[in-house]
CSV table of C-alpha atoms and ligand atoms in Angstrom, one decimal:
chain,number,residue,atom,x,y,z
A,1,MET,CA,-11.7,15.2,-12.1
A,2,ALA,CA,-8.6,14.7,-14.2
A,3,ILE,CA,-8.1,11.2,-15.6
A,4,ILE,CA,-5.2,9.3,-14.2
A,5,GLN,CA,-4.2,6.9,-16.8
A,6,TRP,CA,-1.0,5.4,-18.2
A,7,TYR,CA,0.6,2.3,-19.4
A,8,PRO,CA,4.3,2.4,-18.9
A,9,GLY,CA,5.9,-0.4,-20.8
A,10,HIS,CA,8.1,-1.4,-17.8
A,11,MET,CA,5.0,-2.3,-15.8
A,12,ALA,CA,4.0,-5.0,-18.4
A,13,LYS,CA,7.6,-6.1,-18.3
A,14,ALA,CA,7.6,-6.3,-14.5
A,15,ILE,CA,4.5,-8.5,-14.5
A,16,ARG,CA,6.2,-10.8,-17.0
A,17,GLN,CA,9.3,-11.0,-14.8
A,18,VAL,CA,7.2,-11.8,-11.8
A,19,GLN,CA,5.6,-14.6,-13.8
A,20,GLU,CA,9.0,-16.0,-14.8
A,21,LYS,CA,10.3,-16.1,-11.2
A,22,LEU,CA,7.2,-17.5,-9.6
A,23,LYS,CA,8.2,-21.1,-10.1
A,24,LEU,CA,11.4,-20.4,-8.2
A,25,VAL,CA,9.7,-19.3,-5.0
A,26,ASP,CA,7.9,-21.1,-2.2
A,27,ILE,CA,5.8,-18.1,-1.1
A,28,VAL,CA,4.8,-14.7,-2.3
A,29,PHE,CA,4.6,-11.7,0.1
A,30,GLU,CA,2.0,-9.4,-1.4
A,31,LEU,CA,2.3,-6.0,0.1
A,32,VAL,CA,-0.7,-3.6,0.1
A,33,ASP,CA,-1.0,-0.2,1.8
A,34,ALA,CA,-3.0,-0.5,5.0
A,35,ARG,CA,-4.6,2.9,4.3
A,36,ILE,CA,-6.1,1.6,1.1
A,37,PRO,CA,-5.8,-2.2,1.2
A,38,GLU,CA,-8.2,-2.8,-1.7
A,39,SER,CA,-7.3,0.1,-3.9
A,40,SER,CA,-3.6,-0.8,-3.6
A,41,ARG,CA,-4.2,-4.4,-4.6
A,42,ASN,CA,-3.1,-4.9,-8.1
A,43,PRO,CA,-5.6,-7.3,-9.9
A,44,MET,CA,-2.9,-8.2,-12.4
A,45,ILE,CA,-0.7,-9.4,-9.6
A,46,GLN,CA,-3.5,-11.3,-8.0
A,47,GLU,CA,-4.2,-13.1,-11.3
A,48,VAL,CA,-0.6,-14.1,-11.7
A,49,ILE,CA,0.0,-15.4,-8.2
A,50,GLU,CA,-3.3,-17.1,-7.8
A,51,ASN,CA,-2.1,-20.6,-7.1
A,52,LYS,CA,0.9,-19.7,-5.0
A,53,PRO,CA,1.1,-19.9,-1.2
A,54,HIS,CA,0.9,-16.3,-0.2
A,55,LEU,CA,0.9,-13.9,2.7
A,56,LEU,CA,-0.9,-10.6,2.4
A,57,LEU,CA,1.0,-7.8,4.3
A,58,LEU,CA,-0.8,-4.6,5.1
A,59,THR,CA,2.1,-2.2,5.4
A,60,LYS,CA,2.3,1.3,6.8
A,61,ALA,CA,-0.2,0.1,9.4
A,62,ASP,CA,1.4,2.7,11.8
A,63,LEU,CA,-0.2,5.4,9.5
A,64,ALA,CA,-3.5,3.7,9.0
A,65,ASP,CA,-6.7,4.0,11.1
A,66,PRO,CA,-6.3,1.1,13.6
A,67,VAL,CA,-10.0,0.4,13.8
A,68,GLU,CA,-10.3,0.0,10.1
A,69,THR,CA,-7.2,-2.1,9.8
A,70,LYS,CA,-8.7,-4.6,12.3
A,71,GLU,CA,-11.8,-4.7,10.1
A,72,TRP,CA,-9.7,-5.3,7.0
A,73,LEU,CA,-7.8,-8.2,8.6
A,74,LYS,CA,-11.1,-9.7,9.7
A,75,TYR,CA,-12.4,-9.3,6.2
A,76,TYR,CA,-9.4,-11.0,4.5
A,77,ARG,CA,-9.2,-13.8,7.0
A,78,GLN,CA,-13.0,-14.5,6.4
A,79,HIS,CA,-12.1,-14.7,2.8
A,80,GLY,CA,-9.5,-17.4,3.5
A,81,GLU,CA,-6.4,-15.2,3.2
A,82,ASN,CA,-3.4,-15.1,5.4
A,83,ALA,CA,-3.1,-11.5,6.3
A,84,ILE,CA,-1.2,-9.4,8.8
A,85,ALA,CA,-0.7,-5.7,9.4
A,86,ILE,CA,2.9,-4.4,9.8
A,87,ASP,CA,5.1,-1.4,10.0
A,88,SER,CA,7.9,-2.4,7.6
A,89,ARG,CA,10.4,-0.3,9.4
A,90,GLU,CA,10.0,-2.2,12.7
A,91,THR,CA,13.1,-4.2,13.5
A,92,LYS,CA,11.2,-7.1,15.1
A,93,ILE,CA,9.1,-7.7,12.1
A,94,GLU,CA,11.2,-10.6,10.8
A,95,GLN,CA,10.1,-12.8,13.6
A,96,VAL,CA,6.4,-12.3,12.8
A,97,ILE,CA,6.9,-12.8,9.1
A,98,ILE,CA,9.0,-16.0,9.5
A,99,ARG,CA,6.4,-17.4,12.0
A,100,GLU,CA,3.6,-16.7,9.5
A,101,THR,CA,5.6,-18.1,6.6
A,102,ASN,CA,6.4,-21.3,8.4
A,103,LYS,CA,2.7,-21.7,9.3
A,104,ILE,CA,1.6,-21.3,5.7
A,105,LEU,CA,4.3,-23.6,4.3
A,106,LYS,CA,4.0,-26.2,7.2
A,107,GLU,CA,2.5,-28.9,5.0
A,108,LYS,CA,4.9,-28.3,2.1
A,109,ILE,CA,7.9,-28.5,4.5
A,110,GLN,CA,6.5,-31.6,6.1
A,111,ASN,CA,5.9,-33.3,2.7
A,112,LYS,CA,9.4,-32.6,1.7
A,113,ALA,CA,10.7,-33.9,5.0
A,114,ASP,CA,8.7,-37.1,4.5
A,115,LYS,CA,10.5,-37.5,1.2
A,116,GLY,CA,13.8,-37.0,2.9
A,117,ILE,CA,14.4,-33.5,1.6
A,118,ILE,CA,15.4,-31.3,4.5
A,119,SER,CA,15.9,-27.7,3.3
A,120,HIS,CA,16.2,-24.8,5.6
A,121,GLU,CA,16.0,-22.3,2.8
A,122,ILE,CA,12.7,-20.6,2.0
A,123,ARG,CA,12.5,-18.5,-1.1
A,124,ALA,CA,10.1,-15.6,-1.1
A,125,MET,CA,9.1,-12.9,-3.6
A,126,CYS,CA,8.0,-9.5,-2.4
A,127,ILE,CA,5.5,-7.8,-4.7
A,128,GLY,CA,3.2,-4.9,-4.7
A,129,ILE,CA,2.5,-1.4,-6.0
A,130,PRO,CA,5.2,1.3,-5.9
A,131,ASN,CA,6.2,2.9,-2.6
A,132,VAL,CA,4.4,0.3,-0.5
A,133,GLY,CA,7.5,-0.6,1.5
A,134,LYS,CA,8.9,-3.7,-0.3
A,135,SER,CA,12.5,-2.8,-0.1
A,136,THR,CA,12.2,-1.4,3.4
A,137,LEU,CA,10.8,-4.7,4.6
A,138,LEU,CA,13.5,-6.7,2.8
A,139,ASN,CA,16.2,-4.6,4.5
A,140,HIS,CA,14.7,-5.5,7.9
A,141,LEU,CA,14.4,-9.2,7.0
A,142,LEU,CA,18.0,-9.1,6.0
A,143,ASN,CA,19.2,-7.0,9.0
A,144,LYS,CA,21.1,-4.7,6.7
A,145,LYS,CA,20.5,-1.9,4.2
A,146,VAL,CA,21.0,-3.6,0.9
A,147,ALA,CA,17.9,-2.7,-1.0
A,148,ILE,CA,17.5,1.0,-2.0
A,149,THR,CA,14.5,2.6,-0.5
A,150,GLY,CA,13.0,6.1,-1.0
A,151,ASP,CA,9.9,8.1,-0.2
A,152,LYS,CA,8.7,8.2,-3.8
A,153,PRO,CA,7.3,5.7,-6.2
A,154,GLY,CA,9.6,3.8,-8.6
A,155,VAL,CA,12.7,3.5,-6.5
A,156,THR,CA,13.5,-0.1,-7.2
A,157,LYS,CA,14.3,-0.5,-10.9
A,158,LYS,CA,15.0,-4.2,-11.3
A,159,GLN,CA,14.6,-7.5,-9.5
A,160,GLN,CA,17.3,-8.7,-7.2
A,161,TRP,CA,17.8,-11.8,-4.9
A,162,LEU,CA,18.9,-11.1,-1.4
A,163,LYS,CA,19.7,-13.7,1.4
A,164,SER,CA,18.7,-13.3,5.0
A,165,PRO,CA,20.5,-14.8,8.0
A,166,HIS,CA,17.3,-16.6,8.9
A,167,GLY,CA,17.3,-18.9,5.8
A,168,LEU,CA,15.1,-16.7,3.7
A,169,SER,CA,16.0,-15.9,0.2
A,170,LEU,CA,14.2,-12.9,-0.9
A,171,LEU,CA,13.4,-11.4,-4.3
A,172,ASP,CA,12.9,-7.6,-4.4
A,173,THR,CA,10.9,-6.4,-7.3
A,174,PRO,CA,10.0,-3.0,-8.8
A,175,GLY,CA,6.5,-1.7,-7.8
A,176,ILE,CA,3.8,-2.6,-10.3
A,177,LEU,CA,0.8,-0.5,-11.1
A,178,TRP,CA,-1.9,-1.7,-13.5
A,179,PRO,CA,-2.6,0.1,-16.8
A,180,LYS,CA,-6.0,1.6,-16.1
A,181,PHE,CA,-8.4,1.7,-13.3
A,182,ASP,CA,-12.0,0.6,-13.6
A,183,ASP,CA,-12.9,3.0,-10.9
A,184,GLN,CA,-11.4,6.5,-11.1
A,185,SER,CA,-11.4,6.8,-7.3
A,186,ILE,CA,-8.8,4.0,-7.1
A,187,GLY,CA,-6.3,6.1,-9.0
A,188,THR,CA,-7.0,9.1,-6.9
A,189,LYS,CA,-6.5,7.2,-3.6
A,190,LEU,CA,-3.2,5.8,-5.0
A,191,ALA,CA,-2.1,9.3,-5.8
A,192,PHE,CA,-3.2,10.7,-2.4
A,193,THR,CA,-1.1,8.1,-0.6
A,194,GLY,CA,2.0,8.5,-2.8
A,195,ALA,CA,2.0,5.5,-5.1
A,196,ILE,CA,1.8,7.5,-8.3
A,197,LYS,CA,4.4,9.8,-9.8
A,198,GLU,CA,3.6,13.4,-9.0
A,199,ASN,CA,3.5,14.6,-12.6
A,200,LEU,CA,0.6,12.2,-13.5
A,201,TYR,CA,-2.1,14.0,-11.6
A,202,ALA,CA,-3.4,17.4,-10.6
A,203,ASN,CA,-2.8,18.1,-6.9
A,204,ASP,CA,-6.1,19.9,-6.4
A,205,ASP,CA,-8.2,17.1,-7.8
A,206,VAL,CA,-6.5,14.6,-5.5
A,207,ALA,CA,-6.4,16.8,-2.4
A,208,LEU,CA,-10.1,17.6,-2.8
A,209,TYR,CA,-11.0,13.9,-3.0
A,210,GLY,CA,-9.0,13.3,0.2
A,211,LEU,CA,-10.4,16.3,2.0
A,212,ASN,CA,-13.9,15.0,1.4
A,213,ILE,CA,-13.1,11.7,3.1
A,214,PHE,CA,-11.3,13.4,6.0
A,215,ARG,CA,-14.2,15.8,6.5
A,216,ASN,CA,-16.6,12.9,6.8
A,217,LYS,CA,-14.4,10.5,8.7
A,218,TYR,CA,-11.7,12.5,10.5
A,219,PRO,CA,-13.0,16.0,10.9
A,220,ALA,CA,-11.2,16.7,14.2
A,221,GLU,CA,-7.8,16.3,12.6
A,222,LEU,CA,-8.7,18.8,9.9
A,223,LEU,CA,-10.1,21.3,12.4
A,224,SER,CA,-7.0,21.3,14.6
A,225,ARG,CA,-4.2,21.0,11.9
A,226,TYR,CA,-5.5,23.9,9.8
A,227,LYS,CA,-7.2,25.9,12.6
A,228,LEU,CA,-10.6,25.8,11.0
A,229,ASN,CA,-13.9,26.4,12.6
A,230,GLU,CA,-17.0,24.2,12.0
A,231,GLU,CA,-18.5,26.7,9.6
A,232,GLU,CA,-15.4,26.7,7.4
A,233,LEU,CA,-15.4,22.9,7.5
A,234,ASP,CA,-19.0,22.8,6.3
A,235,GLN,CA,-18.4,24.9,3.1
A,236,ASN,CA,-18.4,23.3,-0.3
A,237,LEU,CA,-15.1,21.5,-1.0
A,238,PRO,CA,-13.4,24.1,-3.2
A,239,GLU,CA,-14.2,26.8,-0.6
A,240,LEU,CA,-12.9,24.6,2.1
A,241,LEU,CA,-9.6,24.2,0.2
A,242,LEU,CA,-9.4,27.9,-0.2
A,243,SER,CA,-9.9,28.4,3.5
A,244,ILE,CA,-7.1,26.0,4.2
A,245,THR,CA,-4.9,27.7,1.6
A,246,LYS,CA,-5.4,31.0,3.4
A,247,LYS,CA,-4.8,29.5,6.9
A,248,LEU,CA,-1.5,28.1,5.6
A,249,GLY,CA,-0.5,31.6,4.5
A,250,MET,CA,-0.4,30.7,0.9
A,251,LYS,CA,-2.8,33.4,-0.3
A,252,ASP,CA,-4.7,31.8,-3.2
A,253,ASP,CA,-2.1,29.3,-4.2
A,254,TYR,CA,-4.4,26.3,-3.8
A,255,ASP,CA,-2.2,24.1,-5.8
A,256,ARG,CA,0.6,24.5,-3.3
A,257,ALA,CA,-1.8,24.0,-0.4
A,258,SER,CA,-3.2,20.9,-2.1
A,259,LEU,CA,0.3,19.4,-2.1
A,260,ARG,CA,0.8,20.4,1.5
A,261,ILE,CA,-2.4,18.6,2.5
A,262,MET,CA,-1.3,15.4,0.8
A,263,LEU,CA,2.2,15.6,2.3
A,264,ASP,CA,0.7,16.2,5.8
A,265,ALA,CA,-1.6,13.2,5.4
A,266,ARG,CA,1.3,11.0,4.1
A,267,LYS,CA,3.5,11.9,7.0
A,268,GLY,CA,0.8,11.2,9.5
A,269,LYS,CA,0.3,14.9,10.5
A,270,LEU,CA,-3.5,14.5,9.9
A,271,GLY,CA,-3.6,11.5,12.2
A,272,ARG,CA,-4.0,7.8,11.2
A,273,PHE,CA,-6.5,7.4,8.4
A,274,CYS,CA,-7.9,5.0,5.8
A,275,LEU,CA,-9.5,5.8,2.4
A,276,ASP,CA,-10.8,2.3,1.8
A,277,PHE,CA,-13.5,1.1,4.2
A,278,VAL,CA,-14.6,-2.5,4.6
A,279,GLY,CA,-18.2,-1.4,4.8
A,280,GLU,CA,-18.1,-0.1,1.3
A,281,VAL,CA,-16.7,-3.4,-0.1
A,282,VAL,CA,-19.3,-5.4,1.8
A,283,ASP,CA,-22.0,-3.2,0.4
A,284,GLU,CA,-20.8,-3.9,-3.1
A,285,ASP,CA,-20.6,-7.6,-2.4
A,286,SER,CA,-24.2,-7.7,-1.3
A,287,ARG,CA,-25.3,-5.8,-4.4
A,288,ASN,CA,-23.9,-8.5,-6.7
B,1,GTP,N1,5.4,4.9,8.2
B,1,GTP,C1,5.9,3.9,7.4
B,1,GTP,N2,6.7,4.1,6.4
B,1,GTP,C2,7.1,3.1,5.6
B,1,GTP,C3,6.7,1.7,5.9
B,1,GTP,N3,7.2,1.0,4.9
B,1,GTP,C4,7.9,1.8,4.1
B,1,GTP,N4,7.9,3.0,4.5
B,1,GTP,C5,8.4,4.2,3.9
B,1,GTP,O1,7.9,4.3,2.6
B,1,GTP,C6,8.8,4.7,1.6
B,1,GTP,C7,8.9,3.7,0.5
B,1,GTP,O2,9.5,2.5,0.9
B,1,GTP,P1,10.3,1.5,-0.1
B,1,GTP,O3,10.7,0.4,0.7
B,1,GTP,O4,11.3,2.2,-1.0
B,1,GTP,O5,9.0,1.1,-1.1
B,1,GTP,P2,9.0,0.1,-2.3
B,1,GTP,O6,7.8,-0.7,-2.2
B,1,GTP,O7,10.3,-0.7,-2.4
B,1,GTP,O8,8.9,1.2,-3.5
B,1,GTP,P3,9.4,1.0,-5.1
B,1,GTP,O9,10.8,0.4,-5.1
B,1,GTP,O10,9.3,2.4,-5.6
B,1,GTP,O11,8.4,0.1,-5.7
B,1,GTP,C8,10.1,4.9,2.4
B,1,GTP,O12,10.2,6.3,2.7
B,1,GTP,C9,9.9,4.1,3.6
B,1,GTP,O13,10.7,4.6,4.7
B,1,GTP,C10,5.8,1.5,7.0
B,1,GTP,O14,5.4,0.4,7.3
B,1,GTP,N5,5.5,2.6,7.7
B,2,MG,MG1,11.7,-0.8,-3.8
């Protein structure tokens, strides 16, 4: 498997900028991808925001395996986190987020009120890995399209404050990836779901990794989308990829087929899926 590794200077700068702005905000909205909630959680971000009230938002929940999402929410809540699953493009999402924010900040708001400080403004910072839906969510909270969004990582280049009609002041931030991954599979999952720039990984490595999970967890989707039979599905992984390449009419261009598989998955054409499973994390916990 090719090594996915980088350390773009602007990521370090982005972390520094988050640190600088933290004291200005009441709450942090930490966005993770519901398909890979753990793998898309940046440990550097977690370290920086440790002592801040914070709401964990599992975005792209419309694309994630709903059974697994439920498990993840249970898991996070058991670990004392405020977590909800959302589709950032949903128009009604602002009501849910404002309700949760008020719940989390209730004590703080009350303390201020007791001191005679009545403020209707809540300042929040949106952070997370690239392409997780930060700017999309902000646009919905603001009821207008002010933040630039795009279906590729690295769209937002710098921080900007935006004001919502509901008394929320929001800080949009560029996506932050961490410099290297302890576990190579984390980088591969991030690549598969679209958080990493395309030129940083080999399509076939990433597609093969995803195919393996789909074959185990979501075989019906693979069978029907690529018109495979059970025998073809049971071949070793490179052979399975070649079979799919042929079925797609791409002869032996498995690189192109690999890209197609990833795009199909990202667009939901292979059904709703997860690549992180609560069971695996729990197993690790019990080993420690
Ligand atoms: N299906 C689905 N798509 C979403 C959701 N949230 C965002 N998207 C799409 O994901 C893509 C990335 O969204 P952005 O809001 O630009 O992501 P970002 O986190 O601001 O990305 P960077 O600025 O690159 O860090 C866009 O094509 C959005 O339409 C969601 O909840 N569900
Ligand atoms: Mg953005």
